[in-house]
mmCIF file of C-alpha atoms in Angstrom:
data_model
loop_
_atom_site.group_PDB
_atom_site.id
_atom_site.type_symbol
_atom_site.label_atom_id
_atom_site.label_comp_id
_atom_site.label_asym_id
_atom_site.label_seq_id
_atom_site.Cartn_x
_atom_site.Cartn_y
_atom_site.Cartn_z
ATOM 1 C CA UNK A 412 7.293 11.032 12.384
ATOM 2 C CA UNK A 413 4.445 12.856 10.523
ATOM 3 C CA UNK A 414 2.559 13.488 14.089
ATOM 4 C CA UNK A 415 5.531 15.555 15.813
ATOM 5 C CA UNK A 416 5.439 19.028 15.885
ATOM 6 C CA UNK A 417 7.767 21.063 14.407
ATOM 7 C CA UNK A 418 9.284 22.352 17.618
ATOM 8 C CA UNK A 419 10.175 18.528 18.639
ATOM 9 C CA UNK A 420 11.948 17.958 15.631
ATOM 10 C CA UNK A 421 15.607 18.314 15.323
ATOM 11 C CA UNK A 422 16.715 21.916 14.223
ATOM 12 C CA UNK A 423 18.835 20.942 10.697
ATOM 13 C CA UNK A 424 15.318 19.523 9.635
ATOM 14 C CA UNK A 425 13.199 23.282 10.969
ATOM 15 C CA UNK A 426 12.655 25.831 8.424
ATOM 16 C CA UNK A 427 16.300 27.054 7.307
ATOM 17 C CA UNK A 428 15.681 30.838 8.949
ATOM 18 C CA UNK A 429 15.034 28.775 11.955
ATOM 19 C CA UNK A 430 18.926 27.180 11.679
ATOM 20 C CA UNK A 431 20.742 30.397 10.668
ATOM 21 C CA UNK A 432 19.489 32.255 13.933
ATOM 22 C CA UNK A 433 21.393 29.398 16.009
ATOM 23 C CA UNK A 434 24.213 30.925 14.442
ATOM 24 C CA UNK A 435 26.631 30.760 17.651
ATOM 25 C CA UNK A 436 30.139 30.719 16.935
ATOM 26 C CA UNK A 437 29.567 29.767 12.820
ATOM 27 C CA UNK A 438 32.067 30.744 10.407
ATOM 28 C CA UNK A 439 29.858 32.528 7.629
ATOM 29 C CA UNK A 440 31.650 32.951 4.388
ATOM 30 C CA UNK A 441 30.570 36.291 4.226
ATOM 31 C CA UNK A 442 31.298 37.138 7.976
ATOM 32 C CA UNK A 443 27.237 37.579 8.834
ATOM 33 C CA UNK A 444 24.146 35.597 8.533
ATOM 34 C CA UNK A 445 22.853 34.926 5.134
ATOM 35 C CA UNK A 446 19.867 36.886 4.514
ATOM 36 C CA UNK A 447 16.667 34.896 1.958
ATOM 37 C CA UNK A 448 13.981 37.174 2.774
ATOM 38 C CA UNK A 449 14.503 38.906 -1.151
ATOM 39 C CA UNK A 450 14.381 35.442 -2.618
ATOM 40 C CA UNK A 451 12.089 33.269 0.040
ATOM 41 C CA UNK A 452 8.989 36.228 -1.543
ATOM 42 C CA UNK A 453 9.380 34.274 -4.762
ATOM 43 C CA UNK A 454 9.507 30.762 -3.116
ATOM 44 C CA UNK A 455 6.417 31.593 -1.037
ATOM 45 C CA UNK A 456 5.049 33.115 -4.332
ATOM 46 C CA UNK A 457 5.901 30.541 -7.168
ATOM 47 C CA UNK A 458 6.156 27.082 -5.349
ATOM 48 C CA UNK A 459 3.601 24.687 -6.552
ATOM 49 C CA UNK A 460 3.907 22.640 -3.374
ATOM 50 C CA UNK A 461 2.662 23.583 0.654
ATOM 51 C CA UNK A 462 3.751 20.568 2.149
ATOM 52 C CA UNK A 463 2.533 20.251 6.064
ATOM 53 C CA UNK A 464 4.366 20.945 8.454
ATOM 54 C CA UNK A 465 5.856 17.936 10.163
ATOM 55 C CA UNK A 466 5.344 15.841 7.489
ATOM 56 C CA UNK A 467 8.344 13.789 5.766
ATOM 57 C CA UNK A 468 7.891 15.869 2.801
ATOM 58 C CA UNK A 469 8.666 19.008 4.758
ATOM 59 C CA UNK A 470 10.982 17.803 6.613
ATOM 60 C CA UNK A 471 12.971 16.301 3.598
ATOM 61 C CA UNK A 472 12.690 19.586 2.432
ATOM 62 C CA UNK A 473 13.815 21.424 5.151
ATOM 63 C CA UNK A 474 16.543 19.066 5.447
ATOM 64 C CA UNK A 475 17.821 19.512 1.980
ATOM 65 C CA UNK A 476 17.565 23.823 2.117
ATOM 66 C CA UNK A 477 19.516 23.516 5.342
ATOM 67 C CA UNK A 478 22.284 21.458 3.325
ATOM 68 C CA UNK A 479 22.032 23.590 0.634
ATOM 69 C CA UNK A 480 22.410 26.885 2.971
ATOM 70 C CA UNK A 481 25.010 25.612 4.720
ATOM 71 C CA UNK A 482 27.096 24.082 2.129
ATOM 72 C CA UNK A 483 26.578 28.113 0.504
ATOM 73 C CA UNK A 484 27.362 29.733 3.296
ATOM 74 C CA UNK A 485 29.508 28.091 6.305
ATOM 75 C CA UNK A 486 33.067 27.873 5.027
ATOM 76 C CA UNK A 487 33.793 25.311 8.192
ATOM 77 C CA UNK A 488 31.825 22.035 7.216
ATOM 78 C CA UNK A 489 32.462 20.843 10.165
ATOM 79 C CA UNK A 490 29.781 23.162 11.887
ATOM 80 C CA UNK A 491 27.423 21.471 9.105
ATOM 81 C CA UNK A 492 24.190 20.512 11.092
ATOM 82 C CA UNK A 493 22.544 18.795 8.167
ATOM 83 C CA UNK A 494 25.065 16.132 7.725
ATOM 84 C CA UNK A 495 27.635 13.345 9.378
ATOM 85 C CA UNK A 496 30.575 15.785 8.231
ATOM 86 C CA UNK A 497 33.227 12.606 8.738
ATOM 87 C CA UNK A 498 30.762 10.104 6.267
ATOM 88 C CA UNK A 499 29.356 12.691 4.021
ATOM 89 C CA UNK A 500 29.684 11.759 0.326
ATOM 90 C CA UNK A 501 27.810 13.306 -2.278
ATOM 91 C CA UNK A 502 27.597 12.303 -6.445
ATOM 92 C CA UNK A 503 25.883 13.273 -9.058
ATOM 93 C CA UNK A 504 24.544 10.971 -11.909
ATOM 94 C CA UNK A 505 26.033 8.004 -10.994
ATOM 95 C CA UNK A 506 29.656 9.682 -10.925
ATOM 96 C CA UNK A 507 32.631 11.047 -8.768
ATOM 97 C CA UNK A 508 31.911 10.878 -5.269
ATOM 98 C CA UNK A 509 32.693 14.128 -3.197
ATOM 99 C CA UNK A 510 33.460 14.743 0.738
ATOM 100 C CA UNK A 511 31.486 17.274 2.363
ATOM 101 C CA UNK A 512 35.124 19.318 2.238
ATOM 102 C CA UNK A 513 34.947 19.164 -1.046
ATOM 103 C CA UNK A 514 31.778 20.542 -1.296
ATOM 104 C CA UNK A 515 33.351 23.576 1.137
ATOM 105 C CA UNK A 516 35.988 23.981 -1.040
ATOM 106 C CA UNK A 517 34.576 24.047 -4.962
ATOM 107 C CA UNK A 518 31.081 24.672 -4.339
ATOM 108 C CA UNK A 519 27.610 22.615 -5.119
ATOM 109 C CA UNK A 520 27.612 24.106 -8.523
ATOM 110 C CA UNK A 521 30.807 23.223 -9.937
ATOM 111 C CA UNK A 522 30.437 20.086 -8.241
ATOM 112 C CA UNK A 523 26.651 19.084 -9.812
ATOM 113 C CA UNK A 524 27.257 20.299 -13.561
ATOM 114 C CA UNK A 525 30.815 19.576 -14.392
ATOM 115 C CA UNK A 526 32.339 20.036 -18.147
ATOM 116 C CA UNK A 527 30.277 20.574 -20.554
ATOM 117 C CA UNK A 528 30.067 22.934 -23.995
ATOM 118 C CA UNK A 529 28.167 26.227 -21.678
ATOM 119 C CA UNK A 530 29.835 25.259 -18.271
ATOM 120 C CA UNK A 531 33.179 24.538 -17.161
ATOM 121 C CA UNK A 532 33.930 23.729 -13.741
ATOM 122 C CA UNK A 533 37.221 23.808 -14.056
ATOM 123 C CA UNK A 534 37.410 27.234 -15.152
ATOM 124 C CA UNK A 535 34.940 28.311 -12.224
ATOM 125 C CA UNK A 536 35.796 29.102 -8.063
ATOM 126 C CA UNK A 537 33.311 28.580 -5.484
ATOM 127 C CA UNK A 538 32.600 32.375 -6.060
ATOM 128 C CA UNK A 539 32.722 32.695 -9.380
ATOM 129 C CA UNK A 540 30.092 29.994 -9.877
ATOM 130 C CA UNK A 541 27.546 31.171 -7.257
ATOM 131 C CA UNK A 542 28.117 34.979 -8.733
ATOM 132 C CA UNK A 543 26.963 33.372 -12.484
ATOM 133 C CA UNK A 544 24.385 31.921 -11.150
ATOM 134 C CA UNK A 545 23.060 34.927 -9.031
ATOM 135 C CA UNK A 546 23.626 37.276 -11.946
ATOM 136 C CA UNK A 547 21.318 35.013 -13.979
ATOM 137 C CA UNK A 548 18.583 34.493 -11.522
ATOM 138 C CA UNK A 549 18.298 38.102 -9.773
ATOM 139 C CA UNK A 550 14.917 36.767 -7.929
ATOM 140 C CA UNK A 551 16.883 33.008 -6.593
ATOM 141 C CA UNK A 552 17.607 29.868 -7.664
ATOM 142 C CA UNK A 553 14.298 28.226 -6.085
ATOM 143 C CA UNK A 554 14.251 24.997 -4.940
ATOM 144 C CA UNK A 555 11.643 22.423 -3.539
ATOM 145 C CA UNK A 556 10.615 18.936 -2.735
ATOM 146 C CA UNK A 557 7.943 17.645 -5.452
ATOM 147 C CA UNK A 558 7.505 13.838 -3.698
ATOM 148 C CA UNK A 559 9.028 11.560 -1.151
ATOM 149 C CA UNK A 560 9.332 8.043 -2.892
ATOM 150 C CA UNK A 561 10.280 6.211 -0.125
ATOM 151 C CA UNK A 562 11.068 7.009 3.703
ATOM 152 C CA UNK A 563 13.956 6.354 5.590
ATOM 153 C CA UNK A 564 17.262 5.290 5.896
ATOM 154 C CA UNK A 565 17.224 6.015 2.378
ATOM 155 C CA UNK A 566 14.464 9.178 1.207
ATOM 156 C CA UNK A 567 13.833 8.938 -2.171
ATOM 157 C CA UNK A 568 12.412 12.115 -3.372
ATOM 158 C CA UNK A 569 11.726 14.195 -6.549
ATOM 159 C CA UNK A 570 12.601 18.239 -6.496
ATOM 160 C CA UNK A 571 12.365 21.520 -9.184
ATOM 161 C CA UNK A 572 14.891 23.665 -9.528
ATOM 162 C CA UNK A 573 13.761 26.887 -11.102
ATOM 163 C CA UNK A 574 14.617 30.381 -11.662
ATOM 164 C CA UNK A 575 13.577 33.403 -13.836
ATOM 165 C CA UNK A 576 16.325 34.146 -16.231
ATOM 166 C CA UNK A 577 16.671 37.552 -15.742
ATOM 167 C CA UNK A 578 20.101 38.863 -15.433
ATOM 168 C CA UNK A 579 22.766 37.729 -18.186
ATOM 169 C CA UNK A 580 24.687 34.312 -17.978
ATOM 170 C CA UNK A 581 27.992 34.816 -18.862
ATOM 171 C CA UNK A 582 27.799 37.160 -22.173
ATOM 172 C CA UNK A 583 24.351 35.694 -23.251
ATOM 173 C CA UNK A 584 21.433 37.933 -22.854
ATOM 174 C CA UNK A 585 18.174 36.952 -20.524
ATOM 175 C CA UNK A 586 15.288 35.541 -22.125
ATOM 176 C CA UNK A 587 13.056 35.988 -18.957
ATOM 177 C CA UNK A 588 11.671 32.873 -18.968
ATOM 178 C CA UNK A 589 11.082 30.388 -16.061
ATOM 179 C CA UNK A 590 13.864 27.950 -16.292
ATOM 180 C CA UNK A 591 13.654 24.950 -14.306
ATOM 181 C CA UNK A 592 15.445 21.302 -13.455
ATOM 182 C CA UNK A 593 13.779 18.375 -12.074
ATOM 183 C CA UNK A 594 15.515 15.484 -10.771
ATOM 184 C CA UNK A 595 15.451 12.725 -8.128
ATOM 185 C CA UNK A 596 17.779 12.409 -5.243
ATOM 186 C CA UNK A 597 18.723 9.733 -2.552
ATOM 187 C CA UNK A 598 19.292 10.982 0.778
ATOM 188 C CA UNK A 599 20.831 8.098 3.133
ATOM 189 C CA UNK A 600 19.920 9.231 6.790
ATOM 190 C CA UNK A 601 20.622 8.463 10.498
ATOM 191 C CA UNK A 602 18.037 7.574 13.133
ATOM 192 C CA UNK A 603 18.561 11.393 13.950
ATOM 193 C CA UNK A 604 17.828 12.781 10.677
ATOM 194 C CA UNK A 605 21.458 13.902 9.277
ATOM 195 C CA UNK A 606 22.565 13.003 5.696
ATOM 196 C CA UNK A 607 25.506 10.582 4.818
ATOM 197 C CA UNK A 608 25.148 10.471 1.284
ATOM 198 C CA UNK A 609 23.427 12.417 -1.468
ATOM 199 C CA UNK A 610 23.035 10.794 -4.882
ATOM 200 C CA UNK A 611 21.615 12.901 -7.039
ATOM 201 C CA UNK A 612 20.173 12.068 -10.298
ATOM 202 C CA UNK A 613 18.774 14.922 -13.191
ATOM 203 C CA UNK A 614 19.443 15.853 -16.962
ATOM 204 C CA UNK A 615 21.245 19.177 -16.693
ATOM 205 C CA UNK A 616 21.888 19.833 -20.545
ATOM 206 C CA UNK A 617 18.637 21.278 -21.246
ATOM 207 C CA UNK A 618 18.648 23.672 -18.956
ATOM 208 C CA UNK A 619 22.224 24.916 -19.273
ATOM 209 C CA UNK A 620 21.230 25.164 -23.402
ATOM 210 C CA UNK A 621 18.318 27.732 -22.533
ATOM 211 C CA UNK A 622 20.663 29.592 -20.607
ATOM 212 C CA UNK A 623 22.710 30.028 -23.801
ATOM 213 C CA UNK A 624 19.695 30.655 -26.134
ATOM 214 C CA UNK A 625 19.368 34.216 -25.824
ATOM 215 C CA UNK A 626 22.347 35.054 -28.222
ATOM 216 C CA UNK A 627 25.683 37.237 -26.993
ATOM 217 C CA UNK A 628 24.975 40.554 -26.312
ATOM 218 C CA UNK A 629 28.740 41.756 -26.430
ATOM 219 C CA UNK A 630 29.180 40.039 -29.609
ATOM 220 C CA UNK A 631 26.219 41.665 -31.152
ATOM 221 C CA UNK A 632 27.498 44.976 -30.215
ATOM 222 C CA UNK A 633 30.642 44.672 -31.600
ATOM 223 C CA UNK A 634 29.529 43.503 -35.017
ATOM 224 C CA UNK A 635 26.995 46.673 -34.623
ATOM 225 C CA UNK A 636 29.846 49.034 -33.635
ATOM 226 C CA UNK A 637 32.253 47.288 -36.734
#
């Protein structure tokens, strides 16, 4: 697998840009292509990893942004490329398993974090999550492959999640720091590369108390204006 060239490869496991200009007949969310070229400048610049091309780290990787793209941005999972739309389940920490309509429907954030003290899924839409998210990390939500564990049917692999906190999260003020997840994830794949499962696996109070740190602005200002 690590000898074929890019090009040869199926194209839900090509660089993401790569998928969205096969865009024919895809029902974008927004009604046009996403656009990363604001936020792929701070992947390019702050990634710690340059995986080569055609090897299964980069195509793990690729594979996962595609999912992550289209999961974002197609409202119709059934023009999904990345996964077996019919078989698709996807969990998170060993619980609830979701359907890749699901996923469509309430949104990879909601979905990942769940209830807890700073985050409520339950009080959160598919675009009300991805808007809190954006307004925190103005420059993206970076993601990327760290190691492949194990190949396939089942690629193990460790990622970072990172941003720069610099837009408020809910009423609490940025801190501009780096803020960052790691985890490990288990991708069950077919012979041609699409994901059935996703079992993902990562401590997510941490970073979802940093978020928080900062203090309320709008509370401060109303004791200052009292």
């Amino acid at each position: 697998m690590s000898n074929e060239k890019t090009t040869e490869l199926p194209l839900w496991v090509q660089d993401r840009d790569t998928v969205i200009a096969h865009d024919q007949d895809v029902e974008w969310r927004e009604g046009t292509r996403p656009d990363y070229s604001y936020t792929n400048q701070f992947l390019h610049q702050e990634s710690k990893f340059q995986h080569p091309e055609g090897s299964l780290e980069a195509i793990a990787q690729n594979l996962v942004r595609t999912f992550e793209m289209e999961a974002s941005n197609k409202s119709n999972p059934q023009q999904w490329l990345s996964i077996v739309t019919d078989k698709f389940k996807m969990s998170s920490n060993g619980g609830q398993q979701y359907t890749a309509q699901d996923v469509a429907e309430q949104g990879t954030y909601n979905l990942f974090i769940g209830e807890s003290a700073e985050y409520s899924s339950k009080a959160e839409t598919f675009e009300s999550s991805f808007q809190l998210f954006h307004n925190a990390f103005q420059n993206g939500f970076l993601w990327e492959l760290t190691e492949v564990v194990s190949g396939p049917p089942n690629v193990t692999f460790k990622w970072r999640h990172w941003g720069t906190f610099n837009g408020s999260y809910k009423d609490y003020a940025p801190t501009g720091e780096t803020i960052e997840i790691v985890g490990v994830s288990i991708a069950r794949v077919t012979d041609d590369l699409k994901i059935e499962s996703l079992e993902h696996y990562f401590d997510n109070n941490t970073f979802l108390q940093k978020l928080t740190a900062g203090g309320c602005p709008f509370h401060s200002a109303n004791q200052n204006n009292q």
